[in-house]
Amino acid sequence: MPELKVNHVEITSDFWKRYRELVVKEVLPYQWEVMNDEAGIAISVDPQNNGHDKSSHAVANLKIAAGQQTGHHYGFPFQDTDVYKWLEAAAYSFGYQPNADLRKITDNLIDLIADAQEDDGYLSTYFQIDAPERKFKRLQQSHELYTMGHYIEAGVAYYQATGNQKSLDIATRMADCIDRNFGLGDGQIPGFDGHPEIELALARLYEVTQNEKYLDLAHYFLNQRGQDPHFFDKQLAVDGESTDRDIIRGMQEPDLTYFLAAEPIKDQKVPQGHAVRVVYLCTGMAYVARYTGDKDLLAACHRFWNDLVKRQMYITGNIGSTTSGEALTYDYDLPNDTMYGETCASVGMAFFARQMLNLDAKGEYADVLEKELFNGALSGMSLDGKHFFYVNPLEADPTASKLNPGKSHVLTHRADWFGCACCPANLARLITSVDQYLYTVKEHTILSHQFISNQASFDNDVAITQTNNFPWSGEIHYAVKDPDQVTFKLGLRIPAWSPNFGLTVNGQQQTADVVDGFIYLNVSADTTIELSLDMAVKFMRANNRVSADFGKVAIQRGPIVYAAEAADNPVPLAGYEVSPKDATTYQFDAHLLNGVGSISIAAQRAVPDDPDQPLYSTSDGNRQPAALKLIPYYAWANREEGQMRVWLNREF
Amino acid sequence: MPELKVNHVEITSDFWKRYRELVVKEVLPYQWEVMNDEAGIAISVDPQNNGHDKSSHAVANLKIAAGQQTGHHYGFPFQDTDVYKWLEAAAYSFGYQPNADLRKITDNLIDLIADAQEDDGYLSTYFQIDAPERKFKRLQQSHELYTMGHYIEAGVAYYQATGNQKSLDIATRMADCIDRNFGLGDGQIPGFDGHPEIELALARLYEVTQNEKYLDLAHYFLNQRGQDPHFFDKQLAVDGESTDRDIIRGMQEPDLTYFLAAEPIKDQKVPQGHAVRVVYLCTGMAYVARYTGDKDLLAACHRFWNDLVKRQMYITGNIGSTTSGEALTYDYDLPNDTMYGETCASVGMAFFARQMLNLDAKGEYADVLEKELFNGALSGMSLDGKHFFYVNPLEADPTASKLNPGKSHVLTHRADWFGCACCPANLARLITSVDQYLYTVKEHTILSHQFISNQASFDNDVAITQTNNFPWSGEIHYAVKDPDQVTFKLGLRIPAWSPNFGLTVNGQQQTADVVDGFIYLNVSADTTIELSLDMAVKFMRANNRVSADFGKVAIQRGPIVYAAEAADNPVPLAGYEVSPKDATTYQFDAHLLNGVGSISIAAQRAVPDDPDQPLYSTSDGNRQPAALKLIPYYAWANREEGQMRVWLNREF
């Protein structure tokens, strides 16, 4: 039997086409202007208050490094990555919307990057411009490998999308530079970057070049992490411990768990620390575990996944329970109003999920991927593609954000841009590459694990056309073309939110066993399939170890988590009580928020108590029936600013 | 009719005698050792991370200023106040427990303070020792008038307790110094202190000296506050705006609302800012409003009281919803697990309540005073008198405090001492003076508003003996002696927590109208009264605008708010659900926590979900009956460290 491979996937989903066209029409041009300091917008104060909020200067930094312009570096030491993530997103967009004007810009950008790269392959404009003597000397905070890793990802994507050899050459020269400088050999640096990213980037470079050196180097970085808990301190002692020497303010404060560097990965029981570092590291771990078969790494992938998903993840897929260090905290600590839930962490979680699917055909990975795509990651961008969330709360109140300093990091409107602008381009590259997230193909099995309408072609003339009106409808139609009568297994995901489903194959109703979240059909000819998913409105509760959600319910329909917003409901939203016994109605409204299905619940609303009565009393208070209208979480904060909440009080 | 005055009150309450003897036996000697750096204890890191945690050095600072020792000042610029509050507490203790050894120490301390005071009356050891050229030049953060105000309070109390004229003279010389330097006259400073205290202190000095100058000066400070919103900035511009010039790190960061200095008091709609500043200012306002009849000030007292008590106060009486700036936030924002609720703020709230009672015979003031005495203030000290809370949370979890940085300020055990040690001595002076808080006497009316057993003597041989076993029993017995048959009104408070009560006068059952929280009896002969209060276990709820408490109940019996603790109940405490329908049992246990009444509720407990199941599900989970044991809030954290919570989830 021939092995199958996916060749091309065209997204036909209305929902995703709109987003993907929005990225091309609005996001990419807008971000390009911002990075060239031509957008004329106010750069929002960074939620972490790190400064660097006057301009982007990201392209200018590259020009200075290339000798085309003079001046100092401005912005974070990893400012280059804004450009690289943008370039990566642009590369993906060519796959569905070729654009000669944009292509001219990106080809020129490749030339600029090549000019900025040093002869030895090194490229990090901050160090080149302002601190050449400190290269690789302060890895705890330098982000040099993180920065180059992002270029490598972009370069690989650009090469794959356009065939531009130069873009790949820059990447291999970078990787070779890193390979020469890092390792346990004489004169090499026996260390690793404070921010994971190079590991997954090198794995991608290995995939495209098949050069084992890059896989070995990625494996080295994963093995070396945490082996010497004093590595960062030793470097700081040489480079200068004074905080005046810091490249990022306050960066010496976090302890090693923040960097996932307190102990070797194989010894770490649960993922802790900076959420984005966690998911980038996990993605690299899963890549390398797959290609090397490293059992310790594989076990760590499963262990970290399990803890993240079962103990540290919000129902929307967001992770990161505290703004301090943008970090994970501890199992079941999931406060909704002081949380972080960074957009980048959800994007990274989607990366991780995709790699876990490559390891094991388990529906739970695709469930989480879907959760991120339709909720926690997507909420990072406004419907107009021009405003972004860094922090994604599950409960927000403009008054609280303004007057309670513990919630000042929770914006209730998306910002134009950020001083630390990691999120906008990260989300853009996920959206433009979403076609790569629909199928996982292994030997003779095609897993179709996302319900995003598409036309996919595989080797041996196999083609699958999926049509649906997901996420609003659960009626999923598949038309499989198999003119050469190739025999393969087609795995269709049965999501955890739809344990009940209907299946019709070639017009015949069928039953099928669900194996790890998938049903499998043996295909060897043209086949039509109708999968009918359970789109009932569900009242979800959290594991009762989550004290923040105890006695509360969240509403979900299909993959979409719903939120109540002040734009639809009189505040305070805390005053509504719902129960699974309440009647609900679902309706699709084409004119609301670019077209969303909204849910109305026959809820109870507490009649607000008299403010002049005592604050505490034995009385029960009054309630009245009230229709509580809910909209998809991803679409919140696209109208007037106001309260929002996902977890609703349960009626008692 | 002759006016009545209270002459002496002896506390006979077992509950309070224990605390008052504890202060004499443990707290005063212990704090004296600490302030002399002889206690050999670890000074806890300050919850606000301000440093100054190596030693107290408070007495040494005075010795250096007095020329008896050399060296630099150490600690906060207001370090002197630790000594003054301790001295004030010692002074009160002489009223119920004369102590020749202690008296020798305090007399010597008065001599030391007199030696430290400058010829012109100035006394603030930080400025005298290390920055004499900066006196009164950085009032935003200098705490000079705050510091001297605390001495004035102590000096007045010491003079009243011992007749030591020197202690009063120091106070009047200080006040005269301030009077010369501050005001709107030529060459005077048209300003005020960043931290209120001098206003209430000057009012107390006026009370004892009857010198109108001090009342006028207090009135000036209240009027001047916020009149020129640039006053602090102007001073900083002259003294040096650089943060290197700051006397307290970070003190330039808060805006003027933190200092209650953004606008004149009469224009401030709600109290905002640092909670302790708020209640100290309010206490001064109420004093001065009473003596001057200033209508704007009087209106502000009522406005601030109303907002604090009806919109910003925890059920335990604690105030201060955020650790950032130890501050109030906004109406109905009362998070239980990230709150501050500083002990000093509750002590100050008791001061404010006492002064409000002097303005109006309203039971609500005495209700709040009682709430602080039995809950929010008292919880600041351990049962052994040697450990203290700065922060008083209503929900705590050692894991959360350790692993969620947003809760790191919430200690789950009382500390030995603090770098900023305002709370321990503040609570000590409240406890030692509690005899002054039981009666409010006005012309021909005696208000007996606290149910703390005592023997009180008044002018004209009137005497009242109150006996009870409060707060455990609600049977209150009064024996009034009136041998001269003086005619007066005796007002007995009917607490808001006991709308139903029984009344027997001279053996006859009676009814009585409750007027503003009091019932009034006309007395003109010996009288015995039995007041029977409602001591049923109450399920309290918060105003439904308080989102943090929505769907939750707190348990109260009499004035005591109850808490669940891990020492009595399997965790997680979030998993218990209670309902007013649940059976409750109350029992007094003489061997538990120095003797407390505990409550057991026939609650439901969620059977902890399987940690390997999905984090979110549609299932309802399992519950089992569980007896939930509650202890008084003030007594929590006196056993092994563990979870605690006041607000319990309501059964649905």
XYZ file of C-alpha atoms in Angstrom, chain A residues 209-631:
423
model
C 16.469 20.156 4.640
C 16.537 16.635 6.077
C 19.914 17.667 7.525
C 20.269 15.648 10.749
C 22.590 18.275 12.201
C 19.648 20.552 12.841
C 17.633 17.849 14.540
C 20.635 16.985 16.703
C 21.066 20.627 17.643
C 17.389 20.912 18.593
C 17.777 17.740 20.635
C 20.878 19.172 22.308
C 18.997 22.307 23.403
C 16.201 20.198 24.885
C 18.603 17.909 26.703
C 20.790 20.715 27.965
C 17.968 22.825 29.377
C 18.197 22.797 33.182
C 21.205 20.448 33.281
C 23.321 23.178 34.870
C 21.035 25.309 37.019
C 23.846 27.841 37.370
C 24.392 28.403 33.661
C 22.503 31.713 33.554
C 24.103 32.937 36.781
C 27.559 32.171 35.468
C 26.882 34.153 32.334
C 25.426 37.043 34.329
C 28.475 37.086 36.581
C 30.698 37.572 33.531
C 28.450 39.945 31.605
C 27.616 41.985 34.682
C 25.109 41.282 37.430
C 24.079 44.890 37.903
C 20.539 45.517 36.778
C 21.969 48.398 34.734
C 23.407 45.705 32.490
C 20.010 44.154 31.880
C 18.756 44.173 28.326
C 15.185 43.775 29.520
C 14.201 45.589 32.694
C 13.474 43.301 35.638
C 14.557 40.213 33.738
C 16.834 39.002 36.534
C 13.928 38.744 38.952
C 12.170 35.537 37.912
C 13.541 32.303 39.269
C 14.572 29.407 37.065
C 11.122 27.819 36.963
C 9.983 30.856 34.976
C 12.491 29.832 32.286
C 11.760 26.089 32.633
C 15.424 25.807 33.503
C 15.434 24.713 37.135
C 15.948 21.063 36.257
C 16.190 18.911 33.137
C 12.941 18.571 31.223
C 12.739 14.871 31.958
C 12.667 15.657 35.694
C 10.064 18.399 35.544
C 6.786 17.020 36.859
C 4.480 19.800 35.716
C 4.943 22.725 33.365
C 5.518 25.931 35.279
C 6.633 29.439 34.444
C 6.034 31.789 31.544
C 3.139 30.325 29.567
C 4.488 31.143 26.113
C 7.884 29.660 26.958
C 6.048 26.519 28.107
C 4.111 25.954 24.892
C 7.008 26.836 22.600
C 9.195 24.407 24.495
C 6.492 21.730 24.403
C 6.114 22.153 20.644
C 9.839 21.685 20.180
C 9.769 18.684 22.512
C 6.995 17.011 20.535
C 8.753 17.621 17.206
C 12.045 16.220 18.435
C 10.467 13.319 20.324
C 8.773 12.241 17.118
C 11.898 12.389 14.991
C 14.295 10.942 17.567
C 12.031 8.572 19.483
C 13.523 9.965 22.736
C 11.353 8.238 25.345
C 12.059 10.700 28.152
C 11.044 13.549 25.919
C 7.945 11.703 24.791
C 6.941 11.049 28.382
C 7.472 14.711 29.206
C 5.276 15.719 26.244
C 2.427 13.595 27.559
C 2.975 14.672 31.153
C 3.045 18.374 30.290
C 0.065 18.080 27.953
C -1.957 16.310 30.571
C -1.249 18.875 33.252
C -1.813 21.857 30.975
C -5.082 20.611 29.558
C -6.544 18.959 32.625
C -5.384 21.335 35.348
C -4.229 24.669 33.982
C -6.412 25.526 30.983
C -9.390 27.828 30.840
C -12.479 26.537 29.062
C -11.623 28.849 26.160
C -8.206 27.239 25.780
C -6.381 30.181 27.314
C -3.510 29.476 29.696
C -1.563 31.633 32.132
C -3.311 32.356 35.424
C -1.277 35.349 36.504
C -0.024 38.581 35.011
C 3.116 38.354 37.161
C 5.531 36.882 34.670
C 2.653 36.108 32.264
C 2.791 32.721 33.894
C 1.159 29.499 34.866
C 0.569 29.201 38.606
C -0.570 25.818 39.949
C -3.082 23.085 39.263
C -6.713 24.223 39.264
C -5.810 27.868 39.940
C -7.931 29.491 37.253
C -9.138 32.908 38.388
C -11.227 34.523 35.654
C -10.778 38.205 36.395
C -7.077 38.511 37.285
C -5.797 35.968 34.755
C -3.492 36.556 31.809
C -4.390 34.085 29.044
C -1.989 35.599 26.547
C -2.966 35.307 22.884
C 0.524 34.001 22.059
C 0.135 31.218 24.606
C -3.035 30.021 22.873
C -1.350 30.245 19.482
C 1.529 28.217 20.908
C -0.890 25.723 22.399
C -2.277 25.182 18.891
C 1.288 24.464 17.718
C 1.720 21.970 20.530
C -1.607 20.275 19.814
C -0.714 19.897 16.142
C 2.558 18.205 17.045
C 0.861 15.936 19.564
C -1.487 14.807 16.778
C 1.592 13.892 14.794
C 2.641 11.707 17.712
C -0.675 10.020 18.481
C -4.025 9.790 16.779
C -5.954 11.092 19.735
C -8.998 13.245 19.428
C -8.181 15.174 22.597
C -5.323 16.931 20.826
C -7.607 17.990 18.010
C -10.251 19.029 20.556
C -7.777 21.449 22.120
C -6.604 22.666 18.722
C -10.214 23.408 17.830
C -10.752 25.093 21.199
C -7.872 27.463 20.469
C -8.861 28.127 16.866
C -12.440 29.053 17.726
C -11.950 30.638 21.125
C -8.780 31.486 23.043
C -6.497 32.318 20.129
C -9.089 33.904 17.866
C -10.265 36.310 20.559
C -6.845 37.957 20.271
C -7.963 39.901 17.190
C -10.884 42.221 16.608
C -13.376 41.565 13.834
C -11.858 44.439 11.871
C -8.388 42.893 12.041
C -6.860 46.086 13.410
C -7.039 45.686 17.156
C -5.527 43.059 19.397
C -5.739 41.516 22.824
C -2.599 40.492 24.628
C -4.577 39.382 27.686
C -7.762 37.357 27.250
C -9.826 37.411 30.440
C -12.921 35.296 31.045
C -14.443 38.006 33.184
C -13.910 41.693 32.635
C -15.306 44.973 33.841
C -14.017 48.362 32.672
C -14.503 49.794 36.169
C -12.461 47.007 37.715
C -9.698 47.401 35.155
C -9.589 51.108 35.873
C -9.929 51.143 39.648
C -8.590 47.838 40.955
C -4.830 47.746 40.287
C -4.856 43.948 40.451
C -6.867 43.993 37.220
C -5.179 46.887 35.443
C -3.594 44.450 32.974
C -7.031 43.341 31.792
C -7.985 45.566 28.866
C -11.675 45.709 27.979
C -10.960 46.882 24.464
C -8.415 45.591 21.982
C -5.401 47.844 21.523
C -3.967 49.205 18.264
C -0.601 47.614 18.917
C 1.744 46.798 21.763
C 5.210 47.809 22.834
C 5.858 44.075 23.019
C 4.018 43.175 19.830
C 4.386 39.407 19.888
C 0.691 38.593 19.690
C -0.694 40.254 16.512
C 1.705 38.632 14.062
C 1.647 35.345 15.927
C -2.097 35.119 15.463
C -1.771 36.205 11.836
C 0.615 33.352 11.068
C -1.755 30.859 12.699
C -4.744 32.095 10.702
C -2.904 32.163 7.380
C -1.607 28.636 7.943
C -4.804 27.120 9.297
C -5.009 24.941 6.151
C -2.015 23.037 7.574
C -3.955 22.185 10.736
C -6.853 20.207 9.285
C -5.346 16.825 8.445
C -2.841 14.583 10.088
C -1.676 11.895 7.717
C 0.282 8.862 8.780
C 1.155 6.017 6.481
C -2.254 4.731 5.351
C -4.453 6.820 7.587
C -5.868 10.259 6.971
C -7.209 11.936 10.078
C -9.703 14.658 9.281
C -9.885 16.278 12.662
C -11.182 19.769 12.091
C -14.616 20.741 10.830
C -13.431 23.558 8.654
C -14.770 23.281 5.108
C -12.001 22.552 2.660
C -10.927 20.810 -0.496
C -7.889 18.692 0.047
C -5.801 16.745 -2.409
C -3.537 13.868 -1.433
C -1.107 11.605 -3.183
C -2.547 9.034 -5.569
C -5.347 11.375 -6.626
C -7.193 10.983 -3.378
C -9.250 14.115 -2.676
C -11.537 15.065 0.142
C -14.097 17.801 -0.009
C -15.585 18.769 3.307
C -18.585 21.082 3.284
C -20.463 22.432 6.280
C -21.617 25.578 7.961
C -19.494 24.956 11.020
C -19.228 26.196 13.772
C -22.904 27.182 13.498
C -24.113 23.867 12.119
C -22.981 20.361 13.039
C -23.965 18.767 9.724
C -20.662 17.786 8.173
C -20.544 16.456 4.622
C -17.539 14.676 3.183
C -17.085 13.729 -0.453
C -14.078 11.482 -0.900
C -12.709 10.938 -4.391
C -10.566 7.878 -4.793
C -10.418 7.257 -8.558
C -7.456 4.867 -8.251
C -9.213 2.877 -5.517
C -6.360 3.353 -3.096
C -7.151 1.633 0.177
C -6.787 3.819 3.260
C -8.351 4.548 6.566
C -10.206 7.806 7.031
C -10.403 8.873 10.648
C -13.107 11.403 11.492
C -12.935 13.117 14.830
C -15.853 12.810 17.204
C -15.347 15.815 19.457
C -15.608 15.447 23.210
C -18.434 17.992 23.081
C -20.461 15.640 20.864
C -20.423 12.151 22.341
C -23.624 11.508 20.388
C -23.408 11.668 16.627
C -25.093 10.382 13.523
C -23.236 8.778 10.644
C -24.376 8.061 7.115
C -21.983 6.517 4.603
C -22.979 6.441 0.955
C -26.546 6.980 2.041
C -26.572 4.186 4.633
C -26.922 4.980 8.304
C -24.114 3.381 10.263
C -22.769 3.030 13.753
C -19.090 3.235 14.525
C -16.922 2.785 17.582
C -15.079 5.827 18.809
C -11.408 4.985 19.314
C -9.468 7.717 21.119
C -11.798 10.338 19.757
C -11.946 9.099 16.178
C -14.168 6.847 14.116
C -12.449 5.090 11.259
C -13.831 4.225 7.846
C -12.072 1.957 5.389
C -12.048 3.726 2.061
C -11.136 2.254 -1.280
C -13.524 4.055 -3.626
C -15.457 7.288 -3.937
C -17.400 7.761 -0.751
C -19.837 10.300 0.640
C -20.213 10.698 4.354
C -22.656 12.665 6.460
C -21.570 13.251 10.017
C -24.122 14.813 12.285
C -22.751 16.358 15.464
C -24.592 17.323 18.625
C -25.036 21.084 18.536
C -27.242 21.343 21.608
C -26.530 24.187 23.995
C -24.460 22.719 26.823
C -24.182 23.944 30.406
C -20.584 23.181 31.269
C -19.041 23.064 34.708
C -15.427 22.968 35.754
C -13.817 20.203 37.767
C -14.891 21.013 41.314
C -11.264 21.510 42.344
C -11.377 24.804 40.452
C -12.548 27.095 43.228
C -12.957 30.099 40.913
C -15.656 28.290 38.921
C -17.370 26.388 41.722
C -21.119 26.893 41.546
C -20.813 28.443 38.108
C -21.624 27.285 34.596
C -20.314 28.218 31.187
C -22.315 27.877 28.020
C -20.911 26.031 25.051
C -22.422 25.031 21.728
C -20.273 22.930 19.476
C -16.733 24.215 19.956
C -17.831 27.751 20.684
C -17.685 28.988 24.260
C -20.187 31.746 24.876
C -19.941 34.967 26.825
C -22.417 37.467 28.188
C -21.658 41.054 27.286
C -22.961 44.378 28.538
C -23.803 45.354 24.957
C -26.653 42.823 25.087
C -27.563 42.648 28.754
C -28.160 45.132 31.569
C -25.288 45.007 34.056
C -24.120 43.803 36.506
C -23.598 40.514 34.716
C -22.749 38.926 38.080
C -26.425 39.237 38.928
C -27.668 36.644 36.442
C -28.304 33.095 37.500
C -28.755 30.249 35.092
C -29.498 26.576 35.419
C -29.377 23.621 33.042
C -33.147 23.531 33.497
C -33.516 26.947 31.840
C -34.892 27.050 28.320
C -32.381 28.168 25.720
C -32.792 29.365 22.172
C -30.101 29.502 19.546
C -30.248 31.659 16.472
C -27.870 32.698 13.784
C -27.812 36.395 13.156
C -26.041 37.334 9.942
C -25.982 41.001 10.921
C -24.499 40.618 14.373
C -20.716 40.681 14.761
C -20.086 39.628 11.155
C -22.540 36.787 11.567
C -22.676 34.746 14.756
C -24.965 32.277 16.392
C -26.273 33.802 19.603
C -27.899 32.034 22.530
C -30.640 33.300 24.764
C -31.240 31.757 28.170
C -34.417 32.132 30.199
C -32.363 33.163 33.236
C -33.074 34.726 36.573
C -31.725 38.151 37.312
C -31.180 39.469 40.799
C -33.028 42.726 41.249
C -30.188 45.007 42.313
C -30.338 45.607 46.052
C -30.967 49.053 47.416
C -27.562 50.723 47.791
C -28.719 52.398 50.981
C -29.594 49.180 52.730
C -26.963 47.433 54.851
C -24.284 45.713 52.791
C -24.943 42.384 54.534
C -28.315 40.934 55.459
C -30.204 37.700 55.998
C -32.778 38.467 53.313
C -32.769 36.479 50.109
C -33.226 39.385 47.741
C -35.496 39.483 44.749
C -35.107 37.870 41.376
C -36.907 38.373 38.139
C -36.910 36.429 34.892
C -34.535 37.865 32.339
C -33.451 36.700 28.912
C -29.673 36.525 29.013
C -28.169 36.851 25.557
C -24.795 35.291 24.868
C -22.384 35.725 21.987
